[in-house]
Structure formats: C-alpha cells, structure tokens
Amino acid sequence: SRLQPFGPCPLKTLAARLACRVAATMAEEEAAEVPPEPVPPLSEEDLETRQACFDEIFAAFTALEVKQKSMAERKEKEAAPPAEEGEEGAEKAPEVTPNIALAYSEVDFQTVNKLINVVKEKCGPLFPSKGMFLDFGSGAGKSCVAAGLVHPFEKVVGIETLQSLNDVEAAALAKYTEAQLPEGVVKP
C-alpha cells in the first residue's frame, strides 16, 4: 500500500494497522516539507523604514556622548589607586598608557546591512529565524540592534565589558523591546 513505505505492516489488528498508516503518513509529510526560503537583501523602502526605527531607538545616545562615557570609565579603570590617607612619602601615581584595544567606535546601520548582504552573497544564504549574530565589544549595542532590524536572526548577542556602555545598551534594548517595528520585522 502507498501508506506503508517501509514494506507491509506485520501487525494484523486494526489499531496496529492504523498506527502504521499514521506513522507512514507522518513520514511522507516530513519528507514533503519545503525548506525555508533564504532571506533576500532588503529593498530600499524597507531599509529606509528600518533605518528610521534604528535612529529613533538611539536618538538619545549620540556617538560622542557614548564615546565620552567609554573614555571616562576606561580612564578610571586604568588609573593607579589613590594613596591612602596619612600615608607618608606618597609618590605620584605613574603614568598609565591607555589601552587602545578598548577604543570606542561605532558601525552605522548601513554598514551592518552591507556586511550582512556580503555574508549572504559570499558565504551562502541566511534563513529566517536561524543563526546567531554575535558582537564582541558591542559597546552601546548599535550593531546588534541594526543586525536584528536587517535580518531575522534566531538570536542576537552583544558582549561588552564596560558597565557604562552596558547601561546605554540596556536602555536601547528597552526602547527596542517597546518599539513598534515595521511590518515583517521579527524580534530575535
């Protein structure tokens, strides 16, 4: 029978034959599942709408303000500990060379879109609700929010070590969570 692709059902009872048919039907349905369609690059209209959403989320967090918070926290972390009160012969704290590996900079929305499109073109398709966007040194979270607006990733993760930037990222995430996103945008 067509409903028994693995050969005749050896079971003779009606319930057992029905169970074989259900299992065979399920196997056929699984085999007939259509793979998801890859997500194409955004149209100019969709890109503009999502750019506006991104701009609204980060309107209160200018690049200069966030950079100043980053610099202040790094300077505080790199400074020598203060001399204790009453300590005799306290020497001047040695100069500390800033760690340039922690310099703050941002990647704009359009650049994130271009990078994701290059990945789609050069590395194979990206599918909806599959894969993860991971940003080490995520700063204020602008790359993470941009990635979430550009492609429907299953998960978007930003990792940042500076608390002042984590605070900005948390505020931006709250705005993103509350935002009315354009039609077709799925929040990871």
XYZ file of C-alpha atoms in Angstrom:
188
model
C 0.000 0.000 0.000
C 1.127 3.587 -0.648
C 0.785 4.401 3.065
C 3.338 1.769 4.056
C 6.626 2.912 2.509
C 8.692 0.584 4.687
C 7.051 -2.610 3.475
C 3.883 -4.381 4.545
C 2.715 -3.833 8.082
C 3.347 -7.062 10.007
C 0.677 -6.248 12.566
C -2.794 -7.666 11.997
C -5.077 -5.728 14.326
C -6.996 -2.744 13.037
C -5.429 -0.436 15.632
C -1.941 -1.605 14.745
C -2.554 -1.133 11.007
C -3.957 2.317 11.686
C -0.848 3.177 13.733
C 1.342 2.031 10.820
C -0.612 4.215 8.411
C -0.368 7.258 10.707
C 3.378 6.729 11.052
C 3.769 6.329 7.301
C 1.692 9.451 6.624
C 3.802 11.427 9.077
C 6.974 10.185 7.373
C 5.610 11.286 3.984
C 4.680 14.710 5.345
C 8.149 15.170 6.849
C 9.749 14.181 3.546
C 7.491 16.624 1.698
C 8.367 19.626 3.947
C 9.631 22.518 1.919
C 12.901 24.021 3.140
C 12.683 27.673 4.203
C 13.343 30.363 1.627
C 16.542 32.361 2.111
C 16.082 35.963 3.244
C 16.941 38.310 0.366
C 18.577 41.720 0.824
C 16.169 44.442 1.932
C 14.516 46.713 -0.593
C 15.413 50.416 -0.418
C 11.974 51.161 1.047
C 12.355 48.516 3.786
C 15.870 49.725 4.506
C 14.708 53.335 4.955
C 11.888 52.279 7.299
C 14.227 50.193 9.429
C 16.883 52.928 9.437
C 14.253 55.330 10.833
C 13.385 52.812 13.556
C 17.091 52.406 14.410
C 17.552 56.196 14.548
C 14.581 56.534 16.899
C 15.907 53.850 19.257
C 19.321 55.542 19.519
C 18.207 59.205 19.312
C 19.130 59.814 22.965
C 22.562 58.191 22.644
C 24.872 60.228 20.433
C 28.174 58.718 19.384
C 30.100 61.499 21.152
C 28.225 61.023 24.433
C 28.742 57.257 24.404
C 32.423 57.649 23.489
C 32.923 60.070 26.394
C 31.333 57.576 28.810
C 33.612 54.861 27.463
C 36.726 57.042 27.787
C 35.838 58.128 31.342
C 35.311 54.553 32.524
C 38.491 53.300 30.852
C 40.480 56.183 32.378
C 39.036 55.360 35.799
C 39.879 51.657 35.435
C 43.419 52.338 34.212
C 44.292 54.941 36.874
C 46.616 53.979 39.692
C 44.906 53.504 43.070
C 44.886 56.662 45.228
C 47.347 56.922 48.108
C 45.799 56.078 51.457
C 45.185 58.864 53.927
C 48.099 59.566 56.216
C 50.494 57.578 54.075
C 53.970 59.111 54.298
C 56.059 59.710 51.253
C 53.201 59.017 48.882
C 54.602 59.050 45.411
C 52.948 60.463 42.367
C 50.984 57.790 40.521
C 52.843 56.515 37.465
C 51.563 57.460 34.017
C 49.328 54.809 32.577
C 49.317 54.198 28.847
C 45.729 53.906 27.602
C 44.753 50.529 26.240
C 43.983 51.369 22.614
C 42.350 47.970 22.159
C 39.408 49.394 24.105
C 38.874 52.448 21.891
C 35.190 53.168 21.285
C 33.894 53.434 17.751
C 30.601 52.661 16.052
C 29.489 50.834 12.947
C 26.496 52.535 11.377
C 23.243 50.905 10.263
C 24.086 50.990 6.539
C 27.443 49.280 7.124
C 25.835 46.458 9.122
C 23.344 45.989 6.270
C 26.169 45.845 3.707
C 28.139 43.338 5.805
C 25.164 41.014 6.225
C 24.472 41.209 2.478
C 28.108 40.299 1.745
C 27.740 37.266 4.017
C 24.551 36.281 2.174
C 26.291 36.659 -1.189
C 29.724 35.171 -0.453
C 29.024 32.581 2.249
C 25.653 31.214 1.279
C 22.099 32.108 2.140
C 20.791 33.148 5.528
C 17.420 31.775 6.568
C 14.705 33.287 8.772
C 14.912 32.520 12.489
C 18.163 30.595 12.004
C 21.657 31.511 13.127
C 23.068 33.972 15.595
C 24.626 37.426 15.312
C 27.402 37.788 17.902
C 29.205 41.049 18.646
C 32.224 41.015 20.973
C 32.816 44.519 22.290
C 29.258 45.512 21.468
C 29.503 48.991 23.001
C 26.089 50.639 23.044
C 24.557 47.739 21.116
C 24.069 49.612 17.851
C 25.443 46.784 15.692
C 23.224 44.264 17.481
C 20.059 46.329 17.006
C 20.982 47.025 13.377
C 21.538 43.307 12.733
C 18.188 42.472 14.318
C 16.459 45.021 12.081
C 18.263 43.912 8.905
C 17.841 40.124 9.232
C 15.524 37.881 11.290
C 18.246 36.053 13.244
C 17.209 33.439 15.790
C 19.340 35.227 18.380
C 21.384 38.423 18.607
C 24.039 38.639 21.350
C 26.249 41.555 22.355
C 29.107 41.210 24.838
C 30.566 44.348 26.443
C 32.952 44.721 29.406
C 32.402 48.400 30.260
C 29.458 48.989 32.594
C 28.749 52.486 31.235
C 28.256 51.000 27.765
C 26.171 48.137 29.156
C 23.910 50.775 30.734
C 23.427 52.503 27.371
C 22.843 49.134 25.711
C 20.214 48.192 28.323
C 18.367 51.493 27.768
C 18.480 50.987 23.990
C 17.270 47.392 24.392
C 14.304 48.632 26.434
C 13.419 51.062 23.630
C 13.852 48.294 21.035
C 11.614 45.959 23.046
C 8.866 48.608 23.235
C 9.282 49.841 19.654
C 6.642 49.229 17.029
C 8.835 47.666 14.373
C 7.999 47.818 10.682
C 5.855 45.059 9.226
C 7.854 41.898 8.593
C 10.485 42.579 11.261
C 10.695 39.721 13.745
C 12.420 40.458 17.033
C 15.032 37.815 17.883
